[in-house]
Amino acid sequence: MFDFRPEPGQPKAETLRQLCDAADALTAGEPDSIANMANVAALLWEFLPGLNWAGFYRMVDGELVLGPFVGRPACIRIPLGKGVCGTAASTGASQLVADVHAFPGHIACDSASQSELVVPVLRDGAVIAVIDLDSPEKARFDAEDQSGIEQLAALLSERI
Ligand code: SME
């Protein structure tokens, strides 16, 4: 049995570090990318409070296609450059959005979403997927969250 959980009340940096350690332990030596994305989506949900969606979109034939996630059913295909995920995928840069309603072209999969963090996963310089986190709280994510999820993305580069 796996029992990865954050200690309540600890600093966020420590929780993000434990999240990466748990993801490392769960995906090490496992070649199946769907299994690895599914477990990491579950870890994101378990470790990060205040989310209403956590998961992956994968780059497939030049567009983003829904991958493993936790949350409400979501848009299946997102063109590059569209919405927060499509912008992260087309630029290769993380998107930290305090208010999704102020983001041009934001795609509302769940009307509860207020803020969003999307981090691309790169392999050999190309975007192979994005990690998408949504929150029903405005400005839920900060630079520390972005840095932690970017470390997670780097870890997953060769594992998804
Ligand atoms: N809001 C995202 C779409 C994905 S859902 O939030 C799961 C966007 O604008 O890219």
PDB file of C-alpha atoms and ligand atoms in Angstrom:
ATOM      1  CA  MET A   1       0.000   0.000   0.000  1.00  0.00           C
ATOM      2  CA  PHE A   2       1.209   3.521  -0.781  1.00  0.00           C
ATOM      3  CA  ASP A   3       0.471   6.113   1.860  1.00  0.00           C
ATOM      4  CA  PHE A   4       1.917   9.376   0.629  1.00  0.00           C
ATOM      5  CA  ARG A   5       0.407  12.294   2.523  1.00  0.00           C
ATOM      6  CA  PRO A   6       1.639  15.739   3.495  1.00  0.00           C
ATOM      7  CA  GLU A   7       2.038  16.619   7.161  1.00  0.00           C
ATOM      8  CA  PRO A   8      -0.702  19.104   8.097  1.00  0.00           C
ATOM      9  CA  GLY A   9       0.528  22.624   8.825  1.00  0.00           C
ATOM     10  CA  GLN A  10       4.010  22.257   7.355  1.00  0.00           C
ATOM     11  CA  PRO A  11       5.550  24.941   5.079  1.00  0.00           C
ATOM     12  CA  LYS A  12       4.406  24.788   1.456  1.00  0.00           C
ATOM     13  CA  ALA A  13       7.963  24.295   0.178  1.00  0.00           C
ATOM     14  CA  GLU A  14       8.190  21.103   2.231  1.00  0.00           C
ATOM     15  CA  THR A  15       4.841  19.841   0.894  1.00  0.00           C
ATOM     16  CA  LEU A  16       5.971  20.500  -2.691  1.00  0.00           C
ATOM     17  CA  ARG A  17       9.261  18.705  -2.014  1.00  0.00           C
ATOM     18  CA  GLN A  18       7.390  15.691  -0.572  1.00  0.00           C
ATOM     19  CA  LEU A  19       5.078  15.711  -3.598  1.00  0.00           C
ATOM     20  CA  CYS A  20       8.102  15.445  -5.911  1.00  0.00           C
ATOM     21  CA  ASP A  21       9.651  12.709  -3.763  1.00  0.00           C
ATOM     22  CA  ALA A  22       6.395  10.722  -3.800  1.00  0.00           C
ATOM     23  CA  ALA A  23       6.083  11.154  -7.584  1.00  0.00           C
ATOM     24  CA  ASP A  24       9.681  10.013  -7.980  1.00  0.00           C
ATOM     25  CA  ALA A  25       9.090   6.918  -5.844  1.00  0.00           C
ATOM     26  CA  LEU A  26       5.815   6.012  -7.610  1.00  0.00           C
ATOM     27  CA  THR A  27       7.073   6.423 -11.184  1.00  0.00           C
ATOM     28  CA  ALA A  28      10.664   5.141 -10.875  1.00  0.00           C
ATOM     29  CA  GLY A  29      11.174   2.126 -13.097  1.00  0.00           C
ATOM     30  CA  GLU A  30       7.577   2.157 -14.415  1.00  0.00           C
ATOM     31  CA  PRO A  31       7.546   2.580 -18.207  1.00  0.00           C
ATOM     32  CA  ASP A  32       3.763   3.026 -18.644  1.00  0.00           C
ATOM     33  CA  SER A  33       3.092   6.742 -19.108  1.00  0.00           C
ATOM     34  CA  ILE A  34      -0.659   6.509 -18.434  1.00  0.00           C
ATOM     35  CA  ALA A  35      -0.072   4.719 -15.128  1.00  0.00           C
ATOM     36  CA  ASN A  36       2.500   7.350 -14.153  1.00  0.00           C
ATOM     37  CA  MET A  37       0.285  10.317 -15.089  1.00  0.00           C
ATOM     38  CA  ALA A  38      -2.665   8.745 -13.235  1.00  0.00           C
ATOM     39  CA  ASN A  39      -0.667   8.307 -10.041  1.00  0.00           C
ATOM     40  CA  VAL A  40       0.813  11.810 -10.263  1.00  0.00           C
ATOM     41  CA  ALA A  41      -2.673  13.313 -10.788  1.00  0.00           C
ATOM     42  CA  ALA A  42      -3.764  11.521  -7.607  1.00  0.00           C
ATOM     43  CA  LEU A  43      -0.698  12.830  -5.739  1.00  0.00           C
ATOM     44  CA  LEU A  44      -1.354  16.410  -6.869  1.00  0.00           C
ATOM     45  CA  TRP A  45      -4.908  16.092  -5.546  1.00  0.00           C
ATOM     46  CA  GLU A  46      -3.708  14.560  -2.281  1.00  0.00           C
ATOM     47  CA  PHE A  47      -0.893  17.019  -1.568  1.00  0.00           C
ATOM     48  CA  LEU A  48      -2.242  20.376  -2.794  1.00  0.00           C
ATOM     49  CA  PRO A  49      -5.218  21.895  -0.959  1.00  0.00           C
ATOM     50  CA  GLY A  50      -7.812  24.071  -2.661  1.00  0.00           C
ATOM     51  CA  LEU A  51      -7.950  22.404  -6.089  1.00  0.00           C
ATOM     52  CA  ASN A  52     -10.979  21.505  -8.197  1.00  0.00           C
ATOM     53  CA  TRP A  53      -8.996  19.907 -11.054  1.00  0.00           C
ATOM     54  CA  ALA A  54      -5.514  18.398 -11.326  1.00  0.00           C
ATOM     55  CA  GLY A  55      -4.127  16.470 -14.247  1.00  0.00           C
ATOM     56  CA  PHE A  56      -2.542  16.239 -17.655  1.00  0.00           C
ATOM     57  CA  TYR A  57      -3.078  17.178 -21.257  1.00  0.00           C
ATOM     58  CA  ARG A  58      -0.777  15.367 -23.714  1.00  0.00           C
ATOM     59  CA  MET A  59       0.593  16.660 -26.994  1.00  0.00           C
ATOM     60  CA  VAL A  60      -0.853  14.385 -29.693  1.00  0.00           C
ATOM     61  CA  ASP A  61      -0.465  15.202 -33.402  1.00  0.00           C
ATOM     62  CA  GLY A  62      -0.092  18.915 -32.766  1.00  0.00           C
ATOM     63  CA  GLU A  63      -2.913  19.463 -30.285  1.00  0.00           C
ATOM     64  CA  LEU A  64      -3.499  18.873 -26.579  1.00  0.00           C
ATOM     65  CA  VAL A  65      -5.586  15.832 -25.682  1.00  0.00           C
ATOM     66  CA  LEU A  66      -6.988  15.129 -22.218  1.00  0.00           C
ATOM     67  CA  GLY A  67      -4.931  12.768 -20.080  1.00  0.00           C
ATOM     68  CA  PRO A  68      -5.311  11.313 -16.588  1.00  0.00           C
ATOM     69  CA  PHE A  69      -6.809  13.747 -14.066  1.00  0.00           C
ATOM     70  CA  VAL A  70      -8.828  14.167 -10.885  1.00  0.00           C
ATOM     71  CA  GLY A  71     -11.845  16.480 -11.036  1.00  0.00           C
ATOM     72  CA  ARG A  72     -14.928  17.035 -13.167  1.00  0.00           C
ATOM     73  CA  PRO A  73     -15.021  15.820 -16.788  1.00  0.00           C
ATOM     74  CA  ALA A  74     -13.092  18.284 -18.962  1.00  0.00           C
ATOM     75  CA  CYS A  75     -12.631  19.497 -22.540  1.00  0.00           C
ATOM     76  CA  ILE A  76     -11.031  16.685 -24.516  1.00  0.00           C
ATOM     77  CA  ARG A  77      -9.029  18.575 -27.165  1.00  0.00           C
ATOM     78  CA  ILE A  78      -7.377  22.003 -26.894  1.00  0.00           C
ATOM     79  CA  PRO A  79      -5.690  23.606 -29.931  1.00  0.00           C
ATOM     80  CA  LEU A  80      -2.204  25.067 -29.418  1.00  0.00           C
ATOM     81  CA  GLY A  81      -2.388  28.712 -28.430  1.00  0.00           C
ATOM     82  CA  LYS A  82      -5.933  28.422 -27.052  1.00  0.00           C
ATOM     83  CA  GLY A  83      -6.716  29.010 -23.406  1.00  0.00           C
ATOM     84  CA  VAL A  84      -4.232  28.701 -20.580  1.00  0.00           C
ATOM     85  CA  CYS A  85      -3.165  25.140 -21.444  1.00  0.00           C
ATOM     86  CA  GLY A  86      -2.781  25.871 -25.153  1.00  0.00           C
ATOM     87  CA  THR A  87      -0.702  28.964 -24.340  1.00  0.00           C
ATOM     88  CA  ALA A  88       1.620  26.954 -22.070  1.00  0.00           C
ATOM     89  CA  ALA A  89       1.966  24.325 -24.799  1.00  0.00           C
ATOM     90  CA  SER A  90       2.639  26.782 -27.632  1.00  0.00           C
ATOM     91  CA  THR A  91       5.120  28.931 -25.674  1.00  0.00           C
ATOM     92  CA  GLY A  92       6.758  26.204 -23.574  1.00  0.00           C
ATOM     93  CA  ALA A  93       6.392  28.557 -20.592  1.00  0.00           C
ATOM     94  CA  SER A  94       4.451  28.065 -17.355  1.00  0.00           C
ATOM     95  CA  GLN A  95       1.243  30.075 -17.031  1.00  0.00           C
ATOM     96  CA  LEU A  96       0.382  31.390 -13.560  1.00  0.00           C
ATOM     97  CA  VAL A  97      -3.095  32.923 -13.787  1.00  0.00           C
ATOM     98  CA  ALA A  98      -4.530  34.634 -10.697  1.00  0.00           C
ATOM     99  CA  ASP A  99      -7.927  35.273 -12.322  1.00  0.00           C
ATOM    100  CA  VAL A 100      -8.910  33.029 -15.209  1.00  0.00           C
ATOM    101  CA  HIS A 101     -11.723  35.398 -16.211  1.00  0.00           C
ATOM    102  CA  ALA A 102      -9.091  38.004 -17.061  1.00  0.00           C
ATOM    103  CA  PHE A 103      -7.127  35.573 -19.278  1.00  0.00           C
ATOM    104  CA  PRO A 104      -7.996  36.059 -22.970  1.00  0.00           C
ATOM    105  CA  GLY A 105      -9.451  32.858 -24.413  1.00  0.00           C
ATOM    106  CA  HIS A 106      -9.610  30.965 -21.128  1.00  0.00           C
ATOM    107  CA  ILE A 107     -11.508  27.699 -21.639  1.00  0.00           C
ATOM    108  CA  ALA A 108     -13.980  27.175 -18.805  1.00  0.00           C
ATOM    109  CA  CYS A 109     -14.250  23.416 -18.303  1.00  0.00           C
ATOM    110  CA  ASP A 110     -15.598  23.905 -14.782  1.00  0.00           C
ATOM    111  CA  SER A 111     -17.354  27.179 -13.991  1.00  0.00           C
ATOM    112  CA  ALA A 112     -16.028  26.932 -10.415  1.00  0.00           C
ATOM    113  CA  SER A 113     -12.433  27.560 -11.574  1.00  0.00           C
ATOM    114  CA  GLN A 114     -11.055  30.972 -10.591  1.00  0.00           C
ATOM    115  CA  SER A 115      -7.279  30.566 -10.857  1.00  0.00           C
ATOM    116  CA  GLU A 116      -4.969  28.210 -12.703  1.00  0.00           C
ATOM    117  CA  LEU A 117      -1.357  27.037 -12.974  1.00  0.00           C
ATOM    118  CA  VAL A 118      -0.224  25.240 -16.118  1.00  0.00           C
ATOM    119  CA  VAL A 119       3.333  23.891 -16.430  1.00  0.00           C
ATOM    120  CA  PRO A 120       4.684  22.308 -19.613  1.00  0.00           C
ATOM    121  CA  VAL A 121       6.532  19.003 -19.509  1.00  0.00           C
ATOM    122  CA  LEU A 122       9.472  19.143 -21.920  1.00  0.00           C
ATOM    123  CA  ARG A 123      11.532  16.376 -23.485  1.00  0.00           C
ATOM    124  CA  ASP A 124      14.517  17.279 -25.662  1.00  0.00           C
ATOM    125  CA  GLY A 125      13.230  20.849 -25.752  1.00  0.00           C
ATOM    126  CA  ALA A 126       9.752  19.921 -27.044  1.00  0.00           C
ATOM    127  CA  VAL A 127       6.492  20.107 -25.081  1.00  0.00           C
ATOM    128  CA  ILE A 128       5.143  16.565 -24.618  1.00  0.00           C
ATOM    129  CA  ALA A 129       2.371  17.394 -22.103  1.00  0.00           C
ATOM    130  CA  VAL A 130       1.168  20.013 -19.660  1.00  0.00           C
ATOM    131  CA  ILE A 131       0.308  19.702 -15.982  1.00  0.00           C
ATOM    132  CA  ASP A 132      -2.903  21.670 -15.324  1.00  0.00           C
ATOM    133  CA  LEU A 133      -4.029  22.739 -11.836  1.00  0.00           C
ATOM    134  CA  ASP A 134      -7.305  24.631 -11.289  1.00  0.00           C
ATOM    135  CA  SER A 135      -8.656  26.203  -8.119  1.00  0.00           C
ATOM    136  CA  PRO A 136     -12.021  27.642  -7.101  1.00  0.00           C
ATOM    137  CA  GLU A 137     -10.069  30.335  -5.151  1.00  0.00           C
ATOM    138  CA  LYS A 138      -8.739  33.450  -6.870  1.00  0.00           C
ATOM    139  CA  ALA A 139      -4.910  33.676  -6.844  1.00  0.00           C
ATOM    140  CA  ARG A 140      -4.540  30.193  -5.297  1.00  0.00           C
ATOM    141  CA  PHE A 141      -1.092  29.680  -6.908  1.00  0.00           C
ATOM    142  CA  ASP A 142       2.141  31.633  -6.444  1.00  0.00           C
ATOM    143  CA  ALA A 143       5.748  31.508  -7.644  1.00  0.00           C
ATOM    144  CA  GLU A 144       6.574  28.841  -5.047  1.00  0.00           C
ATOM    145  CA  ASP A 145       3.851  26.549  -6.443  1.00  0.00           C
ATOM    146  CA  GLN A 146       5.126  27.241  -9.961  1.00  0.00           C
ATOM    147  CA  SER A 147       8.688  26.357  -9.002  1.00  0.00           C
ATOM    148  CA  GLY A 148       7.593  23.143  -7.251  1.00  0.00           C
ATOM    149  CA  ILE A 149       5.445  21.990 -10.179  1.00  0.00           C
ATOM    150  CA  GLU A 150       8.244  22.853 -12.626  1.00  0.00           C
ATOM    151  CA  GLN A 151      10.525  20.509 -10.648  1.00  0.00           C
ATOM    152  CA  LEU A 152       7.825  17.844 -10.880  1.00  0.00           C
ATOM    153  CA  ALA A 153       7.569  18.427 -14.647  1.00  0.00           C
ATOM    154  CA  ALA A 154      11.331  18.029 -15.026  1.00  0.00           C
ATOM    155  CA  LEU A 155      11.194  14.734 -13.100  1.00  0.00           C
ATOM    156  CA  LEU A 156       8.406  13.460 -15.376  1.00  0.00           C
ATOM    157  CA  SER A 157      10.165  14.365 -18.630  1.00  0.00           C
ATOM    158  CA  GLU A 158      11.345  10.805 -19.272  1.00  0.00           C
ATOM    159  CA  ARG A 159       8.526   9.043 -17.361  1.00  0.00           C
ATOM    160  CA  ILE A 160       5.336   9.951 -19.193  1.00  0.00           C
TER     161      ILE A 160
HETATM  162  N1  SME B   1      -9.015  26.079 -18.280  1.00  0.00           N
HETATM  163  C1  SME B   1      -8.125  25.424 -19.190  1.00  0.00           C
HETATM  164  C2  SME B   1      -8.775  24.247 -19.869  1.00  0.00           C
HETATM  165  C3  SME B   1      -8.572  22.960 -19.168  1.00  0.00           C
HETATM  166  S1  SME B   1      -9.593  22.751 -17.856  1.00  0.00           S
HETATM  167  O1  SME B   1      -9.386  23.817 -16.892  1.00  0.00           O
HETATM  168  C4  SME B   1      -9.341  21.294 -17.148  1.00  0.00           C
HETATM  169  C5  SME B   1      -7.571  26.368 -20.231  1.00  0.00           C
HETATM  170  O2  SME B   1      -8.032  27.487 -20.375  1.00  0.00           O
HETATM  171  O3  SME B   1      -6.654  25.947 -20.902  1.00  0.00           O
END
